[in-house]
Amino acid sequence: MPHSRSWAALAALLALPLAACTQPLTRQAFDDVASRTESIAGARPAWPQDAAETAVNAEAIRQLLAKPLDAEAAMRMALLNNPRLRADFSALGLSAADLQAARRPPNPGFSFARLRRGSDIEIDRGIGVDLLGLLSLPLLSDIEARHFETAKLNATRHALNLATKTRTAWYQAVAAAQTLALHDRLRDAASVQADLAREMRRAGNIPLLDQVRAQLLQAEIALAHAAARQQAWLTRQRLGLLLGLEDGFALPDRLPEPPEQARRIADIEAQAIANRLDIRIAEAELAAMARADGLSNATRFVNLLEGGLVRNSESGRADQTGYELRFELPLFDFGDIKSSRAAYRHAQARDNLAALAQESRAETRAAYAAYNTAFDLQRQRRTEILPLHQRIQEEMLLRYNGMLAGPFDLLAETRAGLMAAIAAIEAQRDFWLADSALRFVIHDAL
């Protein structure tokens, strides 16, 4: 028992430096991911590992929550506080551990046998090592290094995906709240019209049909108001989930104004091919697969090769020493299946990369077309339709003051103007969503 405790303690002491080796590698990998994310999204993710880093991160979050979150602040908040993203970053540590393991030679094996024949005792001892694993160590290390680079690209992709989702959820939440405020005004206008119709019907100034129509309109607007209220609540909940918050954050009252001119991006398809992380990940996987194919071809006929030293002791006789080799005989499996699988995997990865590049160009063209269309639609509603409704309301108010139009005409035009304002907010929201989608599709795609 004391010997077993000694071996356990020795193993624990040896494991400490091995585990510590992965920490600097993981930290360096995360710094690369954070820098790449910041260069694209304009915000740096956080992955606190100790009490000091946690305190710094908590202070940054507190400062962001001190005022209403705009789109950029919401994106920074998500990168600092989203627990799902931190879980994704843990994959870097796993990949770093795999890389460290691939850089180390295989552990030697020890065998011991004690045989007894009457009073004679025979003891066999041996130490062996996986020679094939030792010879393929450089190639295995290179393959894992490429997988490690792919893990960093995937972590960056997850961070950028979160940034884009947060920006999208922010536009939806702010637009829904802004729309709800207009639905409040619509509900109030419909209530005034219904009350007026009820009073005028009681006085005998309007027929029953007009009163019923006013009540029906009030009921329909109440339903639309309830749907708008539900949408405002739902979009805020979705945003809070991405922010890592259940509540306790404030948002602006309205969406930001769109730019005066739409973006003009030259060689947008070439930019997408050069920048998109999903293509870079596919390229890295193809390169790693090519190296793995080289290993498969090198070990096509031999899957197992072990060598070791042997020492046998027998009572009354001198010790026997020597070595032994152990390998598989390729009698039934000549390696052709392994080679065929490797070739098909390589061809599949190559064709997937080509298809991904083709899809990227098509998605980029579609996203850019959607962006330009959304820009034109919101501009038309903002600069043409809304001013016309405003002009009509002013003229209707003048006619009402001159007793040339009734109160129902004025209320109807007010309602039409509010509906046009809601449509303008939705068009403005759709523009910002298209803008966010265009930013994302240039760099990545799901």
XYZ file of N, CA and C in Angstrom, residues 22-239:
654
model
N -0.431 23.377 -21.108
C -1.510 23.750 -22.016
C -2.045 25.151 -21.734
N -1.836 25.664 -20.520
C -2.413 26.956 -20.171
C -1.843 28.111 -20.986
N -0.507 28.256 -21.114
C 0.000 29.348 -21.961
C -0.430 29.212 -23.416
N -0.479 27.982 -23.903
C -0.892 27.766 -25.286
C -2.351 28.171 -25.472
N -3.210 27.811 -24.509
C -4.615 28.195 -24.583
C -4.787 29.700 -24.484
N -4.047 30.333 -23.578
C -4.135 31.788 -23.423
C -3.686 32.498 -24.689
N -2.609 32.024 -25.295
C -2.151 32.636 -26.545
C -3.191 32.449 -27.648
N -3.809 31.273 -27.683
C -4.840 31.020 -28.700
C -6.026 31.952 -28.497
N -6.454 32.139 -27.246
C -7.574 33.035 -27.003
C -7.218 34.476 -27.361
N -5.993 34.892 -27.071
C -5.584 36.249 -27.451
C -5.664 36.437 -28.961
N -5.281 35.394 -29.720
C -5.402 35.471 -31.177
C -6.865 35.599 -31.596
N -7.723 34.803 -30.968
C -9.160 34.855 -31.279
C -9.734 36.223 -30.931
N -9.372 36.745 -29.758
C -9.899 38.033 -29.329
C -9.439 39.151 -30.256
N -8.174 39.111 -30.672
C -7.661 40.159 -31.570
C -8.336 40.093 -32.930
N -8.533 38.891 -33.439
C -9.175 38.736 -34.745
C -10.636 39.180 -34.686
N -11.309 38.838 -33.600
C -12.699 39.266 -33.436
C -12.793 40.779 -33.346
N -11.882 41.385 -32.600
C -11.900 42.837 -32.447
C -11.624 43.542 -33.768
N -10.736 42.971 -34.578
C -10.424 43.617 -35.853
C -11.607 43.596 -36.813
N -12.483 42.609 -36.688
C -13.632 42.494 -37.584
C -14.874 43.151 -36.986
N -15.185 42.833 -35.727
C -16.421 43.304 -35.105
C -16.251 44.627 -34.371
N -15.020 44.996 -34.059
C -14.804 46.237 -33.324
C -14.964 46.101 -31.831
N -15.093 44.891 -31.318
C -15.228 44.646 -29.885
C -14.445 43.386 -29.541
N -13.930 43.336 -28.319
C -13.065 42.239 -27.900
C -13.808 41.345 -26.910
N -13.841 40.047 -27.140
C -14.498 39.154 -26.183
C -13.653 38.975 -24.931
N -14.279 38.461 -23.892
C -13.591 38.224 -22.621
C -13.773 36.766 -22.224
N -12.745 36.225 -21.589
C -12.784 34.865 -21.058
C -11.999 34.864 -19.755
N -12.569 35.443 -18.686
C -11.820 35.572 -17.432
C -11.454 34.220 -16.843
N -10.197 34.117 -16.373
C -9.684 32.863 -15.847
C -9.351 32.924 -14.362
N -9.350 34.106 -13.767
C -9.056 34.225 -12.345
C -9.888 35.359 -11.762
N -9.719 35.566 -10.456
C -10.531 36.565 -9.760
C -10.265 37.968 -10.279
N -8.994 38.285 -10.597
C -8.671 39.628 -11.071
C -9.319 39.898 -12.419
N -9.238 38.956 -13.355
C -9.857 39.137 -14.668
C -11.380 39.193 -14.548
N -11.942 38.414 -13.630
C -13.392 38.448 -13.420
C -13.834 39.812 -12.908
N -13.037 40.405 -12.005
C -13.385 41.723 -11.477
C -13.311 42.794 -12.560
N -12.284 42.730 -13.399
C -12.156 43.692 -14.491
C -13.331 43.556 -15.457
N -13.707 42.321 -15.757
C -14.832 42.092 -16.668
C -16.141 42.586 -16.060
N -16.334 42.361 -14.765
C -17.554 42.826 -14.099
C -17.645 44.351 -14.106
N -16.519 45.037 -13.953
C -16.531 46.498 -13.983
C -16.869 47.008 -15.380
N -16.336 46.357 -16.414
C -16.669 46.748 -17.786
C -18.163 46.571 -18.051
N -18.745 45.493 -17.550
C -20.180 45.262 -17.718
C -20.983 46.322 -16.972
N -20.548 46.665 -15.774
C -21.257 47.681 -14.985
C -21.268 49.027 -15.714
N -20.150 49.381 -16.317
C -20.090 50.646 -17.048
C -21.001 50.637 -18.268
N -21.096 49.501 -18.930
C -21.988 49.426 -20.087
C -23.445 49.559 -19.681
N -23.805 48.997 -18.536
C -25.191 49.032 -18.084
C -25.575 50.365 -17.453
N -24.608 51.256 -17.279
C -24.903 52.535 -16.626
C -25.740 53.452 -17.501
N -25.840 53.170 -18.781
C -26.636 53.991 -19.687
C -27.294 53.089 -20.721
N -28.285 53.608 -21.455
C -28.951 52.766 -22.468
C -27.952 52.190 -23.470
N -28.162 50.938 -23.807
C -27.256 50.230 -24.714
C -27.580 50.567 -26.157
N -26.600 51.088 -26.882
C -26.766 51.182 -28.325
C -26.312 49.863 -28.951
N -26.325 49.776 -30.265
C -26.013 48.503 -30.925
C -24.594 48.051 -30.621
N -23.640 48.974 -30.629
C -22.250 48.612 -30.374
C -22.059 48.187 -28.925
N -22.685 48.900 -27.998
C -22.560 48.536 -26.587
C -23.204 47.176 -26.317
N -24.329 46.895 -26.959
C -24.971 45.593 -26.796
C -24.067 44.480 -27.306
N -23.403 44.719 -28.421
C -22.489 43.721 -28.957
C -21.321 43.482 -28.000
N -20.769 44.550 -27.434
C -19.678 44.404 -26.471
C -20.156 43.654 -25.221
N -21.364 43.971 -24.774
C -21.907 43.290 -23.611
C -22.012 41.784 -23.854
N -22.499 41.394 -25.010
C -22.629 39.969 -25.321
C -21.271 39.286 -25.338
N -20.271 39.921 -25.924
C -18.946 39.325 -25.991
C -18.295 39.231 -24.612
N -18.725 40.075 -23.683
C -18.168 40.037 -22.327
C -18.922 39.098 -21.403
N -20.213 38.861 -21.678
C -21.065 38.271 -20.642
C -21.816 37.020 -21.072
N -21.747 36.633 -22.346
C -22.542 35.492 -22.802
C -21.914 34.178 -22.336
N -22.619 33.380 -21.533
C -22.018 32.134 -21.030
C -21.807 31.084 -22.110
N -22.658 31.081 -23.130
C -22.481 30.112 -24.212
C -21.176 30.346 -24.951
N -20.802 31.612 -25.127
C -19.539 31.911 -25.797
C -18.358 31.441 -24.954
N -18.438 31.617 -23.639
C -17.353 31.136 -22.785
C -17.228 29.620 -22.874
N -18.353 28.933 -22.988
C -18.297 27.484 -23.169
C -17.626 27.122 -24.493
N -17.880 27.909 -25.532
C -17.222 27.668 -26.815
C -15.713 27.888 -26.709
N -15.302 28.868 -25.925
C -13.877 29.123 -25.763
C -13.173 27.965 -25.056
N -13.905 27.216 -24.239
C -13.293 26.076 -23.556
C -12.799 25.031 -24.544
N -13.385 25.016 -25.734
C -12.906 24.084 -26.758
C -11.462 24.377 -27.139
N -11.014 25.622 -26.960
C -9.613 25.939 -27.224
C -8.701 25.164 -26.281
N -9.106 25.079 -25.005
C -8.305 24.321 -24.057
C -8.233 22.848 -24.421
N -9.357 22.286 -24.883
C -9.352 20.885 -25.293
C -8.439 20.665 -26.497
N -8.516 21.567 -27.465
C -7.661 21.440 -28.636
C -6.190 21.619 -28.277
N -5.892 22.532 -27.342
C -4.506 22.715 -26.902
C -3.990 21.459 -26.224
N -4.846 20.805 -25.433
C -4.434 19.556 -24.790
C -4.155 18.467 -25.821
N -4.990 18.392 -26.862
C -4.747 17.410 -27.928
C -3.419 17.691 -28.636
N -3.117 18.972 -28.855
C -1.856 19.317 -29.511
C -0.668 18.948 -28.640
N -0.762 19.233 -27.346
C 0.331 18.866 -26.447
C 0.520 17.356 -26.403
N -0.587 16.621 -26.393
C -0.495 15.157 -26.375
C 0.157 14.628 -27.651
N -0.152 15.266 -28.792
C 0.418 14.815 -30.069
C 1.906 15.104 -30.154
N 2.393 16.049 -29.388
C 3.816 16.401 -29.438
C 4.686 15.512 -28.544
N 4.053 14.672 -27.753
C 4.804 13.829 -26.831
C 4.876 12.408 -27.364
N 6.002 11.743 -27.129
C 6.120 10.352 -27.594
C 5.179 9.449 -26.820
N 4.814 8.321 -27.404
C 3.917 7.396 -26.698
C 4.581 6.832 -25.453
N 3.769 6.574 -24.439
C 4.293 6.011 -23.201
C 4.807 4.591 -23.425
N 5.946 4.262 -22.814
C 6.423 2.874 -22.914
C 5.548 1.955 -22.069
N 5.551 0.679 -22.436
C 4.792 -0.317 -21.692
C 5.718 -1.265 -20.944
N 5.269 -1.741 -19.815
C 6.059 -2.658 -18.991
C 5.263 -3.929 -18.783
N 5.921 -5.050 -18.986
C 5.265 -6.339 -18.776
C 6.046 -7.135 -17.733
N 5.319 -7.910 -16.941
C 5.937 -8.720 -15.886
C 5.164 -10.021 -15.775
N 5.913 -11.133 -15.707
C 5.287 -12.448 -15.548
C 6.115 -13.267 -14.563
N 5.452 -13.967 -13.671
C 6.116 -14.840 -12.687
C 5.507 -16.224 -12.812
N 6.338 -17.178 -13.230
C 5.904 -18.554 -13.466
C 6.619 -19.489 -12.497
N 5.910 -20.520 -12.051
C 6.468 -21.447 -11.063
C 6.274 -22.876 -11.552
N 7.356 -23.646 -11.512
C 7.322 -25.074 -11.827
C 8.019 -25.797 -10.685
N 7.223 -26.352 -9.762
C 7.807 -26.974 -8.573
C 8.543 -25.926 -7.753
N 9.822 -26.172 -7.551
C 10.627 -25.199 -6.805
C 11.294 -24.177 -7.716
N 11.139 -24.387 -9.030
C 11.756 -23.446 -9.972
C 10.804 -22.266 -10.229
N 11.348 -21.079 -10.243
C 10.592 -19.856 -10.487
C 11.186 -19.144 -11.693
N 10.325 -18.791 -12.627
C 10.751 -18.067 -13.829
C 10.066 -16.698 -13.853
N 10.855 -15.663 -14.025
C 10.348 -14.290 -14.051
C 10.704 -13.660 -15.385
N 9.684 -13.139 -16.075
C 9.877 -12.448 -17.350
C 9.541 -10.977 -17.169
N 10.439 -10.116 -17.613
C 10.227 -8.675 -17.550
C 10.506 -8.078 -18.920
N 9.741 -7.057 -19.268
C 9.954 -6.431 -20.573
C 9.484 -4.983 -20.588
N 10.145 -4.170 -21.371
C 9.760 -2.774 -21.595
C 9.615 -2.581 -23.097
N 8.450 -2.109 -23.512
C 8.192 -1.939 -24.934
C 7.708 -0.543 -25.256
N 7.844 -0.158 -26.506
C 7.401 1.148 -26.957
C 6.779 1.004 -28.344
N 5.795 1.844 -28.627
C 5.126 1.841 -29.922
C 6.043 2.542 -30.926
N 6.777 1.765 -31.698
C 7.723 2.358 -32.651
C 7.007 3.102 -33.759
N 5.867 2.576 -34.204
C 5.133 3.253 -35.270
C 4.647 4.628 -34.795
N 4.137 4.673 -33.550
C 3.722 5.958 -33.008
C 4.881 6.923 -32.858
N 6.044 6.387 -32.501
C 7.222 7.233 -32.346
C 7.699 7.774 -33.694
N 7.677 6.933 -34.724
C 8.115 7.372 -36.041
C 7.148 8.366 -36.673
N 5.851 8.220 -36.380
C 4.847 9.118 -36.968
C 4.583 10.339 -36.097
N 5.369 10.519 -35.021
C 5.142 11.637 -34.108
C 5.188 12.997 -34.809
N 6.169 13.290 -35.666
C 6.173 14.617 -36.329
C 4.934 14.868 -37.177
N 4.489 13.825 -37.887
C 3.316 14.004 -38.739
C 2.051 14.191 -37.906
N 1.911 13.413 -36.832
C 0.758 13.563 -35.954
C 0.737 14.943 -35.295
N 1.911 15.413 -34.913
C 1.994 16.742 -34.307
C 1.574 17.829 -35.294
N 1.979 17.673 -36.541
C 1.599 18.654 -37.551
C 0.096 18.629 -37.806
N -0.498 17.444 -37.818
C -1.947 17.332 -38.023
C -2.698 18.013 -36.890
N -2.305 17.764 -35.648
C -2.982 18.388 -34.511
C -2.768 19.894 -34.484
N -1.600 20.348 -34.953
C -1.372 21.794 -35.019
C -2.351 22.450 -35.985
N -2.629 21.781 -37.102
C -3.610 22.305 -38.047
C -5.020 22.257 -37.457
N -5.321 21.204 -36.707
C -6.610 21.151 -36.024
C -6.727 22.268 -34.988
N -5.616 22.584 -34.340
C -5.618 23.663 -33.349
C -5.915 25.004 -34.022
N -5.333 25.236 -35.193
C -5.636 26.461 -35.930
C -7.112 26.499 -36.336
N -7.645 25.344 -36.709
C -9.076 25.285 -37.042
C -9.933 25.598 -35.828
N -9.519 25.114 -34.648
C -10.257 25.412 -33.422
C -10.264 26.911 -33.137
N -9.156 27.587 -33.403
C -9.111 29.035 -33.201
C -10.038 29.745 -34.180
N -10.063 29.292 -35.421
C -10.970 29.893 -36.393
C -12.428 29.666 -36.002
N -12.724 28.468 -35.489
C -14.093 28.187 -35.060
C -14.491 29.062 -33.878
N -13.564 29.266 -32.941
C -13.858 30.129 -31.800
C -14.109 31.558 -32.262
N -13.318 32.022 -33.212
C -13.541 33.363 -33.762
C -14.893 33.435 -34.452
N -15.222 32.399 -35.153
C -16.504 32.369 -35.860
C -17.672 32.426 -34.880
N -17.565 31.697 -33.777
C -18.629 31.725 -32.777
C -18.771 33.128 -32.179
N -17.645 33.787 -31.929
C -17.700 35.140 -31.369
C -18.343 36.107 -32.361
N -17.966 36.031 -33.632
C -18.542 36.918 -34.638
C -20.025 36.604 -34.863
N -20.365 35.336 -34.790
C -21.770 34.957 -34.929
C -22.599 35.564 -33.803
N -22.058 35.507 -32.578
C -22.758 36.105 -31.444
C -22.878 37.612 -31.624
N -21.817 38.262 -32.093
C -21.865 39.706 -32.301
C -22.951 40.073 -33.307
N -23.047 39.319 -34.394
C -24.059 39.599 -35.413
C -25.466 39.332 -34.887
N -25.649 38.232 -34.177
C -26.970 37.927 -33.611
C -27.397 38.997 -32.613
N -26.445 39.482 -31.828
C -26.782 40.513 -30.846
C -27.165 41.814 -31.524
N -26.396 42.187 -32.536
C -26.728 43.408 -33.273
C -28.128 43.289 -33.905
N -28.413 42.131 -34.492
C -29.730 41.901 -35.093
C -30.832 41.958 -34.047
N -30.615 41.301 -32.899
C -31.623 41.302 -31.837
C -31.832 42.702 -31.278
N -30.766 43.508 -31.242
C -30.908 44.877 -30.747
C -31.805 45.689 -31.678
N -31.576 45.613 -32.981
C -32.419 46.342 -33.927
C -33.874 45.901 -33.800
N -34.091 44.604 -33.640
C -35.459 44.104 -33.539
C -36.128 44.572 -32.250
N -35.378 44.560 -31.141
C -35.958 44.958 -29.862
C -36.279 46.448 -29.837
N -35.376 47.294 -30.321
C -35.611 48.731 -30.321
C -36.756 49.079 -31.270
N -36.774 48.450 -32.442
C -37.859 48.718 -33.394
C -39.202 48.278 -32.830
N -39.228 47.141 -32.135
C -40.487 46.667 -31.563
C -40.986 47.614 -30.481
N -40.081 48.127 -29.646
C -40.492 49.080 -28.615
C -40.971 50.395 -29.234
N -40.271 50.833 -30.278
C -40.672 52.070 -30.953
C -42.024 51.892 -31.638
N -42.252 50.735 -32.218
C -43.542 50.453 -32.854
C -44.659 50.370 -31.823
N -44.356 49.792 -30.667
C -45.367 49.695 -29.617
C -45.826 51.085 -29.161
N -44.903 52.035 -29.098
C -45.277 53.398 -28.713
C -46.276 53.994 -29.708
N -46.095 53.723 -30.998
C -47.055 54.208 -31.993
C -48.383 53.459 -31.900
N -48.310 52.163 -31.568
C -49.557 51.413 -31.364
C -50.324 51.949 -30.161
N -49.620 52.460 -29.152
C -50.304 53.110 -28.030
C -51.113 54.312 -28.517
N -50.494 55.099 -29.376
C -51.205 56.265 -29.918
C -52.374 55.841 -30.803
N -52.173 54.763 -31.582
C -53.271 54.250 -32.399
C -54.435 53.795 -31.535
N -54.122 53.090 -30.449
C -55.174 52.617 -29.547
C -55.927 53.790 -28.934
N -55.180 54.823 -28.553
C -55.833 56.002 -27.968
C -56.732 56.694 -28.994
N -56.258 56.810 -30.236
C -57.071 57.453 -31.276
C -58.329 56.647 -31.560
N -58.196 55.302 -31.591
C -59.375 54.466 -31.833
C -60.358 54.567 -30.676
N -59.845 54.672 -29.444
C -60.727 54.816 -28.287
C -61.497 56.141 -28.335
N -60.795 57.217 -28.731
C -61.467 58.517 -28.859
C -62.550 58.456 -29.925
N -62.232 57.796 -31.048
C -63.216 57.713 -32.126
C -64.416 56.881 -31.696
N -64.188 55.790 -30.966
C -65.309 54.960 -30.516
C -66.172 55.708 -29.506
N -65.539 56.428 -28.584
C -66.314 57.207 -27.608
C -67.111 58.301 -28.306
N -66.499 58.966 -29.271
C -67.205 60.022 -30.004
C -68.385 59.448 -30.776
N -68.183 58.295 -31.400
C -69.275 57.672 -32.156
C -70.409 57.275 -31.226
N -70.071 56.798 -30.038
C -71.103 56.416 -29.077
C -71.930 57.625 -28.647
N -71.247 58.733 -28.372
C -71.961 59.935 -27.957
C -72.809 60.507 -29.097
N -72.247 60.512 -30.305
C -73.000 61.043 -31.446
C -74.185 60.147 -31.779
N -74.039 58.857 -31.590
C -75.174 57.959 -31.825
C -76.253 58.189 -30.782
N -75.833 58.429 -29.533
C -76.815 58.693 -28.479
C -77.577 59.983 -28.778
N -76.860 60.951 -29.390
C -77.525 62.225 -29.739
C -78.292 62.135 -31.046
N -78.177 60.996 -31.746
C -78.883 60.814 -32.996
C -78.232 61.477 -34.186
N -76.945 61.769 -34.109
C -76.256 62.476 -35.194
C -75.637 61.523 -36.216
N -75.470 60.265 -35.889
C -74.906 59.304 -36.841
C -75.743 58.040 -36.797
N -75.772 57.268 -37.894
C -76.522 56.011 -37.881
C -75.789 54.940 -37.066
N -76.485 53.875 -36.748
C -75.923 52.773 -35.977
C -74.737 52.131 -36.680
N -74.815 52.092 -38.019
C -73.744 51.470 -38.782
C -72.399 52.152 -38.509
N -72.360 53.463 -38.440
C -71.109 54.186 -38.190
C -70.576 53.889 -36.788
N -71.487 53.768 -35.808
C -71.044 53.446 -34.456
C -70.438 52.047 -34.397
N -71.067 51.087 -35.052
C -70.546 49.710 -35.052
C -69.192 49.648 -35.751
N -69.063 50.395 -36.833
C -67.773 50.421 -37.524
C -66.667 50.979 -36.628
N -66.988 52.005 -35.845
C -66.005 52.584 -34.926
C -65.629 51.577 -33.841
N -66.605 50.826 -33.345
C -66.319 49.802 -32.333
C -65.470 48.670 -32.915
N -65.789 48.278 -34.148
C -65.006 47.214 -34.798
C -63.561 47.656 -35.001
N -63.384 48.906 -35.431
C -62.040 49.418 -35.627
C -61.267 49.448 -34.300
N -61.938 49.835 -33.231
C -61.288 49.853 -31.925
C -60.855 48.446 -31.511
N -61.699 47.455 -31.762
C -61.359 46.074 -31.396
C -60.173 45.560 -32.211
N -60.151 45.850 -33.507
C -59.049 45.391 -34.349
C -57.730 46.055 -33.953
N -57.800 47.352 -33.639
C -56.573 48.044 -33.223
C -56.106 47.522 -31.868
N -57.045 47.137 -30.997
C -56.665 46.552 -29.708
C -55.938 45.225 -29.905
N -56.401 44.435 -30.869
C -55.699 43.183 -31.167
C -54.292 43.446 -31.701
N -54.179 44.414 -32.594
C -52.854 44.750 -33.126
C -51.937 45.275 -32.024
N -52.506 46.011 -31.086
C -51.720 46.529 -29.968
C -51.216 45.387 -29.089
N -52.052 44.401 -28.840
C -51.637 43.256 -28.034
C -50.508 42.485 -28.720
N -50.613 42.316 -30.040
C -49.548 41.632 -30.782
C -48.246 42.431 -30.738
N -48.340 43.749 -30.857
C -47.142 44.592 -30.793
C -46.507 44.532 -29.417
N -47.333 44.507 -28.376
C -46.806 44.413 -27.013
C -46.091 43.076 -26.800
N -46.669 41.987 -27.303
C -46.032 40.675 -27.200
C -44.710 40.650 -27.963
N -44.687 41.255 -29.147
C -43.467 41.289 -29.942
C -42.376 42.093 -29.240
N -42.747 43.193 -28.619
C -41.762 43.997 -27.887
C -41.170 43.206 -26.728
N -42.018 42.485 -26.000
C -41.531 41.669 -24.886
C -40.634 40.539 -25.378
N -41.059 39.871 -26.445
C -40.306 38.724 -26.948
C -38.932 39.138 -27.474
N -38.879 40.217 -28.243
C -37.579 40.640 -28.790
C -36.643 41.102 -27.684
N -37.177 41.695 -26.644
C -36.325 42.096 -25.518
C -35.777 40.868 -24.786
N -36.609 39.846 -24.644
C -36.143 38.615 -24.009
C -35.041 37.957 -24.827
N -35.197 37.940 -26.141
C -34.165 37.351 -27.001
C -32.855 38.112 -26.880
N -32.951 39.423 -26.844
C -31.741 40.229 -26.689
C -31.089 39.967 -25.334
